[in-house]
């Protein structure tokens, strides 16, 4: 195990298996709807790349960047720093995110896409950390794994831009950020 990791939560094999299950559900739910999957950069990249391999209906991809985190804490304010290049009006949208914690980011992005008249908006996340939820009513439709309130990295998730390249998800040792 890498020496900055306290515990591995999900191996690469487990994540791929979960992406296959999620992809199969999405395929079933979106036949003939040609959804746009909008990935929230940068954390979505490995998850989205794996997920779309398992979606077997017509679909498109696009990306947005919305940030609220600095280090291990949410700043509470979500800023859109990169927008989609496709119009979402009249389209079925699935937002792809690495993790939902407070729910603030996904709630604000969902509201924005609703204002832009998307026909439907659902969310797929690899990880759900429900203990951190401040937007209580926010429930993503498609969830890979539910995790305890710990700071995790890997498979797209970072700590100050590092560790996104790990092919598993693990808990980051406190000694890395308690310096
Ligand atoms: P929310 O707005 O509080 O739901 O936060 C969502 C964003 O916070 C995610 O896209 C991540 O960038 C970041 N985040 C939340 N928890 C973690 C974590 O455990 N590790 C790494 N990033 C996290």
JSON list of C-alpha atoms and ligand atoms in Angstrom, two decimals:
[
{"chain": "A", "resi": 1, "resn": "UNK", "atom": "CA", "xyz": [0.00, 0.00, 0.00]},
{"chain": "A", "resi": 2, "resn": "UNK", "atom": "CA", "xyz": [1.22, 3.54, -0.71]},
{"chain": "A", "resi": 3, "resn": "UNK", "atom": "CA", "xyz": [2.70, 5.07, 2.45]},
{"chain": "A", "resi": 4, "resn": "UNK", "atom": "CA", "xyz": [0.35, 8.11, 2.46]},
{"chain": "A", "resi": 5, "resn": "UNK", "atom": "CA", "xyz": [-2.71, 5.85, 2.53]},
{"chain": "A", "resi": 6, "resn": "UNK", "atom": "CA", "xyz": [-4.25, 4.67, 5.81]},
{"chain": "A", "resi": 7, "resn": "UNK", "atom": "CA", "xyz": [-6.68, 2.17, 4.32]},
{"chain": "A", "resi": 8, "resn": "UNK", "atom": "CA", "xyz": [-7.84, 1.07, 0.88]},
{"chain": "A", "resi": 9, "resn": "UNK", "atom": "CA", "xyz": [-11.63, 1.37, 0.63]},
{"chain": "A", "resi": 10, "resn": "UNK", "atom": "CA", "xyz": [-12.21, 0.14, -2.93]},
{"chain": "A", "resi": 11, "resn": "UNK", "atom": "CA", "xyz": [-9.80, -1.67, -5.21]},
{"chain": "A", "resi": 12, "resn": "UNK", "atom": "CA", "xyz": [-9.56, -1.01, -8.92]},
{"chain": "A", "resi": 13, "resn": "UNK", "atom": "CA", "xyz": [-11.44, -4.25, -9.64]},
{"chain": "A", "resi": 14, "resn": "UNK", "atom": "CA", "xyz": [-14.29, -3.29, -7.30]},
{"chain": "A", "resi": 15, "resn": "UNK", "atom": "CA", "xyz": [-14.58, 0.15, -8.91]},
{"chain": "A", "resi": 16, "resn": "UNK", "atom": "CA", "xyz": [-14.68, -1.30, -12.45]},
{"chain": "A", "resi": 17, "resn": "UNK", "atom": "CA", "xyz": [-17.37, -3.80, -11.37]},
{"chain": "A", "resi": 18, "resn": "UNK", "atom": "CA", "xyz": [-19.42, -0.95, -9.88]},
{"chain": "A", "resi": 19, "resn": "UNK", "atom": "CA", "xyz": [-19.04, 1.19, -13.03]},
{"chain": "A", "resi": 20, "resn": "UNK", "atom": "CA", "xyz": [-20.37, -1.73, -15.06]},
{"chain": "A", "resi": 21, "resn": "UNK", "atom": "CA", "xyz": [-23.45, -1.98, -12.81]},
{"chain": "A", "resi": 22, "resn": "UNK", "atom": "CA", "xyz": [-24.07, 1.76, -13.00]},
{"chain": "A", "resi": 23, "resn": "UNK", "atom": "CA", "xyz": [-23.56, 1.76, -16.77]},
{"chain": "A", "resi": 24, "resn": "UNK", "atom": "CA", "xyz": [-26.09, -1.04, -17.18]},
{"chain": "A", "resi": 25, "resn": "UNK", "atom": "CA", "xyz": [-28.69, 0.84, -15.11]},
{"chain": "A", "resi": 26, "resn": "UNK", "atom": "CA", "xyz": [-28.15, 4.03, -17.12]},
{"chain": "A", "resi": 27, "resn": "UNK", "atom": "CA", "xyz": [-28.37, 2.08, -20.40]},
{"chain": "A", "resi": 28, "resn": "UNK", "atom": "CA", "xyz": [-31.75, 0.68, -19.33]},
{"chain": "A", "resi": 29, "resn": "UNK", "atom": "CA", "xyz": [-33.10, 4.06, -18.14]},
{"chain": "A", "resi": 30, "resn": "UNK", "atom": "CA", "xyz": [-31.93, 6.13, -21.14]},
{"chain": "A", "resi": 31, "resn": "UNK", "atom": "CA", "xyz": [-32.75, 4.00, -24.20]},
{"chain": "A", "resi": 32, "resn": "UNK", "atom": "CA", "xyz": [-33.69, 6.38, -27.08]},
{"chain": "A", "resi": 33, "resn": "UNK", "atom": "CA", "xyz": [-33.05, 9.48, -24.87]},
{"chain": "A", "resi": 34, "resn": "UNK", "atom": "CA", "xyz": [-29.49, 10.21, -26.00]},
{"chain": "A", "resi": 35, "resn": "UNK", "atom": "CA", "xyz": [-28.43, 11.78, -22.67]},
{"chain": "A", "resi": 36, "resn": "UNK", "atom": "CA", "xyz": [-25.56, 14.26, -22.28]},
{"chain": "A", "resi": 37, "resn": "UNK", "atom": "CA", "xyz": [-23.23, 13.16, -19.52]},
{"chain": "A", "resi": 38, "resn": "UNK", "atom": "CA", "xyz": [-21.73, 16.31, -18.02]},
{"chain": "A", "resi": 39, "resn": "UNK", "atom": "CA", "xyz": [-18.59, 15.53, -16.05]},
{"chain": "A", "resi": 40, "resn": "UNK", "atom": "CA", "xyz": [-17.51, 17.89, -13.29]},
{"chain": "A", "resi": 41, "resn": "UNK", "atom": "CA", "xyz": [-13.78, 18.42, -13.70]},
{"chain": "A", "resi": 42, "resn": "UNK", "atom": "CA", "xyz": [-11.30, 17.38, -12.65]},
{"chain": "A", "resi": 43, "resn": "UNK", "atom": "CA", "xyz": [-12.34, 14.57, -10.31]},
{"chain": "A", "resi": 44, "resn": "UNK", "atom": "CA", "xyz": [-14.81, 12.99, -12.74]},
{"chain": "A", "resi": 45, "resn": "UNK", "atom": "CA", "xyz": [-12.18, 11.98, -15.32]},
{"chain": "A", "resi": 46, "resn": "UNK", "atom": "CA", "xyz": [-11.24, 8.37, -14.36]},
{"chain": "A", "resi": 47, "resn": "UNK", "atom": "CA", "xyz": [-14.78, 7.57, -13.19]},
{"chain": "A", "resi": 48, "resn": "UNK", "atom": "CA", "xyz": [-16.44, 8.98, -16.30]},
{"chain": "A", "resi": 49, "resn": "UNK", "atom": "CA", "xyz": [-13.94, 7.25, -18.61]},
{"chain": "A", "resi": 50, "resn": "UNK", "atom": "CA", "xyz": [-14.71, 3.89, -16.99]},
{"chain": "A", "resi": 51, "resn": "UNK", "atom": "CA", "xyz": [-18.47, 4.48, -16.69]},
{"chain": "A", "resi": 52, "resn": "UNK", "atom": "CA", "xyz": [-19.15, 5.40, -20.31]},
{"chain": "A", "resi": 53, "resn": "UNK", "atom": "CA", "xyz": [-17.55, 2.16, -21.53]},
{"chain": "A", "resi": 54, "resn": "UNK", "atom": "CA", "xyz": [-20.53, 0.40, -19.96]},
{"chain": "A", "resi": 55, "resn": "UNK", "atom": "CA", "xyz": [-23.29, 2.64, -21.34]},
{"chain": "A", "resi": 56, "resn": "UNK", "atom": "CA", "xyz": [-24.65, 0.93, -24.41]},
{"chain": "A", "resi": 57, "resn": "UNK", "atom": "CA", "xyz": [-27.08, 3.51, -25.79]},
{"chain": "A", "resi": 58, "resn": "UNK", "atom": "CA", "xyz": [-26.45, 6.73, -27.75]},
{"chain": "A", "resi": 59, "resn": "UNK", "atom": "CA", "xyz": [-25.00, 9.42, -25.49]},
{"chain": "A", "resi": 60, "resn": "UNK", "atom": "CA", "xyz": [-22.79, 12.51, -25.58]},
{"chain": "A", "resi": 61, "resn": "UNK", "atom": "CA", "xyz": [-20.26, 13.90, -23.14]},
{"chain": "A", "resi": 62, "resn": "UNK", "atom": "CA", "xyz": [-19.39, 17.39, -22.02]},
{"chain": "A", "resi": 63, "resn": "UNK", "atom": "CA", "xyz": [-17.63, 18.98, -19.05]},
{"chain": "A", "resi": 64, "resn": "UNK", "atom": "CA", "xyz": [-17.97, 21.75, -16.49]},
{"chain": "A", "resi": 65, "resn": "UNK", "atom": "CA", "xyz": [-15.70, 22.86, -13.70]},
{"chain": "A", "resi": 66, "resn": "UNK", "atom": "CA", "xyz": [-17.25, 23.94, -10.42]},
{"chain": "A", "resi": 67, "resn": "UNK", "atom": "CA", "xyz": [-15.13, 24.33, -7.34]},
{"chain": "A", "resi": 68, "resn": "UNK", "atom": "CA", "xyz": [-15.87, 24.75, -3.66]},
{"chain": "A", "resi": 69, "resn": "UNK", "atom": "CA", "xyz": [-12.93, 22.94, -2.08]},
{"chain": "A", "resi": 70, "resn": "UNK", "atom": "CA", "xyz": [-9.53, 24.07, -0.90]},
{"chain": "A", "resi": 71, "resn": "UNK", "atom": "CA", "xyz": [-7.37, 21.45, 0.85]},
{"chain": "A", "resi": 72, "resn": "UNK", "atom": "CA", "xyz": [-9.77, 19.21, 2.80]},
{"chain": "A", "resi": 73, "resn": "UNK", "atom": "CA", "xyz": [-12.49, 21.83, 3.47]},
{"chain": "A", "resi": 74, "resn": "UNK", "atom": "CA", "xyz": [-15.40, 23.16, 1.44]},
{"chain": "A", "resi": 75, "resn": "UNK", "atom": "CA", "xyz": [-15.35, 26.94, 1.08]},
{"chain": "A", "resi": 76, "resn": "UNK", "atom": "CA", "xyz": [-19.15, 26.88, 0.88]},
{"chain": "A", "resi": 77, "resn": "UNK", "atom": "CA", "xyz": [-19.22, 28.92, -2.33]},
{"chain": "A", "resi": 78, "resn": "UNK", "atom": "CA", "xyz": [-19.46, 27.21, -5.69]},
{"chain": "A", "resi": 79, "resn": "UNK", "atom": "CA", "xyz": [-17.89, 28.93, -8.68]},
{"chain": "A", "resi": 80, "resn": "UNK", "atom": "CA", "xyz": [-18.26, 27.76, -12.31]},
{"chain": "A", "resi": 81, "resn": "UNK", "atom": "CA", "xyz": [-14.84, 28.14, -13.89]},
{"chain": "A", "resi": 82, "resn": "UNK", "atom": "CA", "xyz": [-15.48, 26.16, -17.10]},
{"chain": "A", "resi": 83, "resn": "UNK", "atom": "CA", "xyz": [-18.81, 25.77, -18.83]},
{"chain": "A", "resi": 84, "resn": "UNK", "atom": "CA", "xyz": [-20.26, 23.21, -21.25]},
{"chain": "A", "resi": 85, "resn": "UNK", "atom": "CA", "xyz": [-19.90, 23.68, -24.99]},
{"chain": "A", "resi": 86, "resn": "UNK", "atom": "CA", "xyz": [-23.26, 21.99, -25.72]},
{"chain": "A", "resi": 87, "resn": "UNK", "atom": "CA", "xyz": [-26.67, 23.54, -25.09]},
{"chain": "A", "resi": 88, "resn": "UNK", "atom": "CA", "xyz": [-28.63, 21.49, -22.56]},
{"chain": "A", "resi": 89, "resn": "UNK", "atom": "CA", "xyz": [-32.05, 22.97, -23.42]},
{"chain": "A", "resi": 90, "resn": "UNK", "atom": "CA", "xyz": [-34.47, 20.16, -24.20]},
{"chain": "A", "resi": 91, "resn": "UNK", "atom": "CA", "xyz": [-31.89, 17.48, -23.38]},
{"chain": "A", "resi": 92, "resn": "UNK", "atom": "CA", "xyz": [-31.67, 14.72, -20.80]},
{"chain": "A", "resi": 93, "resn": "UNK", "atom": "CA", "xyz": [-28.65, 15.46, -18.62]},
{"chain": "A", "resi": 94, "resn": "UNK", "atom": "CA", "xyz": [-26.71, 13.19, -16.28]},
{"chain": "A", "resi": 95, "resn": "UNK", "atom": "CA", "xyz": [-24.15, 15.01, -14.14]},
{"chain": "A", "resi": 96, "resn": "UNK", "atom": "CA", "xyz": [-21.10, 12.87, -13.39]},
{"chain": "A", "resi": 97, "resn": "UNK", "atom": "CA", "xyz": [-19.22, 13.61, -10.17]},
{"chain": "A", "resi": 98, "resn": "UNK", "atom": "CA", "xyz": [-16.56, 11.81, -8.17]},
{"chain": "A", "resi": 99, "resn": "UNK", "atom": "CA", "xyz": [-18.11, 12.37, -4.73]},
{"chain": "A", "resi": 100, "resn": "UNK", "atom": "CA", "xyz": [-21.03, 14.11, -3.05]},
{"chain": "A", "resi": 101, "resn": "UNK", "atom": "CA", "xyz": [-20.32, 15.47, 0.42]},
{"chain": "A", "resi": 102, "resn": "UNK", "atom": "CA", "xyz": [-22.31, 18.57, 1.50]},
{"chain": "A", "resi": 103, "resn": "UNK", "atom": "CA", "xyz": [-24.32, 18.40, -1.75]},
{"chain": "A", "resi": 104, "resn": "UNK", "atom": "CA", "xyz": [-23.71, 22.10, -2.38]},
{"chain": "A", "resi": 105, "resn": "UNK", "atom": "CA", "xyz": [-21.79, 21.69, -5.65]},
{"chain": "A", "resi": 106, "resn": "UNK", "atom": "CA", "xyz": [-24.30, 19.33, -7.20]},
{"chain": "A", "resi": 107, "resn": "UNK", "atom": "CA", "xyz": [-27.29, 21.31, -6.01]},
{"chain": "A", "resi": 108, "resn": "UNK", "atom": "CA", "xyz": [-25.95, 24.51, -7.56]},
{"chain": "A", "resi": 109, "resn": "UNK", "atom": "CA", "xyz": [-24.98, 22.85, -10.84]},
{"chain": "A", "resi": 110, "resn": "UNK", "atom": "CA", "xyz": [-28.38, 21.13, -10.98]},
{"chain": "A", "resi": 111, "resn": "UNK", "atom": "CA", "xyz": [-30.15, 24.46, -10.42]},
{"chain": "A", "resi": 112, "resn": "UNK", "atom": "CA", "xyz": [-28.08, 26.10, -13.15]},
{"chain": "A", "resi": 113, "resn": "UNK", "atom": "CA", "xyz": [-28.88, 23.36, -15.68]},
{"chain": "A", "resi": 114, "resn": "UNK", "atom": "CA", "xyz": [-32.55, 23.50, -14.71]},
{"chain": "A", "resi": 115, "resn": "UNK", "atom": "CA", "xyz": [-32.55, 27.26, -15.42]},
{"chain": "A", "resi": 116, "resn": "UNK", "atom": "CA", "xyz": [-31.10, 26.40, -18.82]},
{"chain": "A", "resi": 117, "resn": "UNK", "atom": "CA", "xyz": [-34.17, 24.23, -19.49]},
{"chain": "A", "resi": 118, "resn": "UNK", "atom": "CA", "xyz": [-32.72, 20.73, -19.51]},
{"chain": "A", "resi": 119, "resn": "UNK", "atom": "CA", "xyz": [-35.59, 18.23, -19.91]},
{"chain": "A", "resi": 120, "resn": "UNK", "atom": "CA", "xyz": [-34.35, 16.05, -17.06]},
{"chain": "A", "resi": 121, "resn": "UNK", "atom": "CA", "xyz": [-31.35, 16.17, -14.73]},
{"chain": "A", "resi": 122, "resn": "UNK", "atom": "CA", "xyz": [-30.00, 13.23, -12.75]},
{"chain": "A", "resi": 123, "resn": "UNK", "atom": "CA", "xyz": [-26.71, 12.71, -10.96]},
{"chain": "A", "resi": 124, "resn": "UNK", "atom": "CA", "xyz": [-24.29, 9.79, -10.95]},
{"chain": "A", "resi": 125, "resn": "UNK", "atom": "CA", "xyz": [-21.55, 9.74, -8.31]},
{"chain": "A", "resi": 126, "resn": "UNK", "atom": "CA", "xyz": [-18.86, 7.20, -7.60]},
{"chain": "A", "resi": 127, "resn": "UNK", "atom": "CA", "xyz": [-18.93, 7.97, -3.86]},
{"chain": "A", "resi": 128, "resn": "UNK", "atom": "CA", "xyz": [-21.55, 9.31, -1.47]},
{"chain": "A", "resi": 129, "resn": "UNK", "atom": "CA", "xyz": [-20.55, 10.71, 1.94]},
{"chain": "A", "resi": 130, "resn": "UNK", "atom": "CA", "xyz": [-24.03, 11.27, 3.46]},
{"chain": "A", "resi": 131, "resn": "UNK", "atom": "CA", "xyz": [-22.71, 12.28, 6.92]},
{"chain": "A", "resi": 132, "resn": "UNK", "atom": "CA", "xyz": [-21.39, 15.53, 5.40]},
{"chain": "A", "resi": 133, "resn": "UNK", "atom": "CA", "xyz": [-24.68, 16.52, 3.77]},
{"chain": "A", "resi": 134, "resn": "UNK", "atom": "CA", "xyz": [-25.89, 20.06, 4.50]},
{"chain": "A", "resi": 135, "resn": "UNK", "atom": "CA", "xyz": [-28.36, 20.04, 1.60]},
{"chain": "A", "resi": 136, "resn": "UNK", "atom": "CA", "xyz": [-30.46, 17.37, 3.31]},
{"chain": "A", "resi": 137, "resn": "UNK", "atom": "CA", "xyz": [-32.89, 16.73, 0.46]},
{"chain": "A", "resi": 138, "resn": "UNK", "atom": "CA", "xyz": [-30.12, 16.09, -2.07]},
{"chain": "A", "resi": 139, "resn": "UNK", "atom": "CA", "xyz": [-30.03, 12.43, -3.16]},
{"chain": "A", "resi": 140, "resn": "UNK", "atom": "CA", "xyz": [-28.14, 11.37, -6.30]},
{"chain": "A", "resi": 141, "resn": "UNK", "atom": "CA", "xyz": [-30.06, 8.82, -8.37]},
{"chain": "A", "resi": 142, "resn": "UNK", "atom": "CA", "xyz": [-27.04, 6.65, -9.16]},
{"chain": "A", "resi": 143, "resn": "UNK", "atom": "CA", "xyz": [-24.49, 5.98, -6.40]},
{"chain": "A", "resi": 144, "resn": "UNK", "atom": "CA", "xyz": [-21.46, 3.70, -6.61]},
{"chain": "A", "resi": 145, "resn": "UNK", "atom": "CA", "xyz": [-20.47, 3.37, -2.96]},
{"chain": "A", "resi": 146, "resn": "UNK", "atom": "CA", "xyz": [-21.54, 5.02, 0.30]},
{"chain": "A", "resi": 147, "resn": "UNK", "atom": "CA", "xyz": [-18.58, 5.90, 2.51]},
{"chain": "A", "resi": 148, "resn": "UNK", "atom": "CA", "xyz": [-17.96, 7.12, 6.09]},
{"chain": "A", "resi": 149, "resn": "UNK", "atom": "CA", "xyz": [-17.01, 10.76, 6.79]},
{"chain": "A", "resi": 150, "resn": "UNK", "atom": "CA", "xyz": [-13.33, 10.37, 5.95]},
{"chain": "A", "resi": 151, "resn": "UNK", "atom": "CA", "xyz": [-11.16, 12.25, 3.48]},
{"chain": "A", "resi": 152, "resn": "UNK", "atom": "CA", "xyz": [-10.46, 9.93, 0.56]},
{"chain": "A", "resi": 153, "resn": "UNK", "atom": "CA", "xyz": [-8.22, 10.15, -2.50]},
{"chain": "A", "resi": 154, "resn": "UNK", "atom": "CA", "xyz": [-7.64, 8.23, -5.72]},
{"chain": "A", "resi": 155, "resn": "UNK", "atom": "CA", "xyz": [-9.56, 7.40, -8.89]},
{"chain": "A", "resi": 156, "resn": "UNK", "atom": "CA", "xyz": [-9.91, 11.12, -9.59]},
{"chain": "A", "resi": 157, "resn": "UNK", "atom": "CA", "xyz": [-10.17, 12.38, -6.02]},
{"chain": "A", "resi": 158, "resn": "UNK", "atom": "CA", "xyz": [-7.36, 14.66, -4.92]},
{"chain": "A", "resi": 159, "resn": "UNK", "atom": "CA", "xyz": [-5.75, 16.36, -1.99]},
{"chain": "A", "resi": 160, "resn": "UNK", "atom": "CA", "xyz": [-4.36, 19.68, -3.27]},
{"chain": "A", "resi": 161, "resn": "UNK", "atom": "CA", "xyz": [-4.28, 18.23, -6.83]},
{"chain": "A", "resi": 162, "resn": "UNK", "atom": "CA", "xyz": [-2.31, 15.11, -5.86]},
{"chain": "A", "resi": 163, "resn": "UNK", "atom": "CA", "xyz": [-3.31, 11.41, -5.85]},
{"chain": "A", "resi": 164, "resn": "UNK", "atom": "CA", "xyz": [-5.94, 11.58, -8.64]},
{"chain": "A", "resi": 165, "resn": "UNK", "atom": "CA", "xyz": [-3.90, 8.98, -10.52]},
{"chain": "A", "resi": 166, "resn": "UNK", "atom": "CA", "xyz": [-4.27, 6.17, -7.97]},
{"chain": "A", "resi": 167, "resn": "UNK", "atom": "CA", "xyz": [-6.29, 3.34, -9.52]},
{"chain": "A", "resi": 168, "resn": "UNK", "atom": "CA", "xyz": [-8.06, 2.67, -6.18]},
{"chain": "A", "resi": 169, "resn": "UNK", "atom": "CA", "xyz": [-9.86, 4.79, -3.55]},
{"chain": "A", "resi": 170, "resn": "UNK", "atom": "CA", "xyz": [-8.22, 5.05, -0.14]},
{"chain": "A", "resi": 171, "resn": "UNK", "atom": "CA", "xyz": [-8.34, 7.08, 3.06]},
{"chain": "A", "resi": 172, "resn": "UNK", "atom": "CA", "xyz": [-5.57, 9.68, 3.19]},
{"chain": "A", "resi": 173, "resn": "UNK", "atom": "CA", "xyz": [-3.37, 9.56, 6.30]},
{"chain": "A", "resi": 174, "resn": "UNK", "atom": "CA", "xyz": [-4.05, 12.53, 8.59]},
{"chain": "A", "resi": 175, "resn": "UNK", "atom": "CA", "xyz": [-0.30, 13.14, 8.83]},
{"chain": "A", "resi": 176, "resn": "UNK", "atom": "CA", "xyz": [-0.38, 14.26, 5.16]},
{"chain": "A", "resi": 177, "resn": "UNK", "atom": "CA", "xyz": [-2.68, 17.23, 5.82]},
{"chain": "A", "resi": 178, "resn": "UNK", "atom": "CA", "xyz": [-2.07, 17.83, 9.57]},
{"chain": "A", "resi": 179, "resn": "UNK", "atom": "CA", "xyz": [1.30, 19.44, 8.96]},
{"chain": "B", "resi": 1, "resn": "LIG", "atom": "P1", "xyz": [-19.72, 19.07, -1.91]},
{"chain": "B", "resi": 1, "resn": "LIG", "atom": "O1", "xyz": [-20.07, 20.31, -2.65]},
{"chain": "B", "resi": 1, "resn": "LIG", "atom": "O2", "xyz": [-19.44, 19.36, -0.44]},
{"chain": "B", "resi": 1, "resn": "LIG", "atom": "O3", "xyz": [-20.72, 17.95, -2.08]},
{"chain": "B", "resi": 1, "resn": "LIG", "atom": "O4", "xyz": [-18.33, 18.59, -2.43]},
{"chain": "B", "resi": 1, "resn": "LIG", "atom": "C1", "xyz": [-18.09, 17.99, -3.63]},
{"chain": "B", "resi": 1, "resn": "LIG", "atom": "C2", "xyz": [-16.62, 18.13, -4.00]},
{"chain": "B", "resi": 1, "resn": "LIG", "atom": "O5", "xyz": [-15.80, 18.15, -2.83]},
{"chain": "B", "resi": 1, "resn": "LIG", "atom": "C3", "xyz": [-16.12, 16.95, -4.77]},
{"chain": "B", "resi": 1, "resn": "LIG", "atom": "O6", "xyz": [-16.21, 17.16, -6.15]},
{"chain": "B", "resi": 1, "resn": "LIG", "atom": "C4", "xyz": [-14.67, 16.86, -4.37]},
{"chain": "B", "resi": 1, "resn": "LIG", "atom": "O7", "xyz": [-13.89, 17.67, -5.19]},
{"chain": "B", "resi": 1, "resn": "LIG", "atom": "C5", "xyz": [-14.61, 17.44, -2.99]},
{"chain": "B", "resi": 1, "resn": "LIG", "atom": "N1", "xyz": [-14.55, 16.40, -1.93]},
{"chain": "B", "resi": 1, "resn": "LIG", "atom": "C6", "xyz": [-15.47, 16.10, -1.00]},
{"chain": "B", "resi": 1, "resn": "LIG", "atom": "N2", "xyz": [-15.05, 15.11, -0.19]},
{"chain": "B", "resi": 1, "resn": "LIG", "atom": "C7", "xyz": [-13.83, 14.75, -0.66]},
{"chain": "B", "resi": 1, "resn": "LIG", "atom": "C8", "xyz": [-12.88, 13.75, -0.26]},
{"chain": "B", "resi": 1, "resn": "LIG", "atom": "O8", "xyz": [-13.07, 12.95, 0.67]},
{"chain": "B", "resi": 1, "resn": "LIG", "atom": "N3", "xyz": [-11.73, 13.70, -0.99]},
{"chain": "B", "resi": 1, "resn": "LIG", "atom": "C9", "xyz": [-11.47, 14.53, -2.03]},
{"chain": "B", "resi": 1, "resn": "LIG", "atom": "N4", "xyz": [-12.32, 15.47, -2.43]},
{"chain": "B", "resi": 1, "resn": "LIG", "atom": "C10", "xyz": [-13.50, 15.59, -1.75]}
]
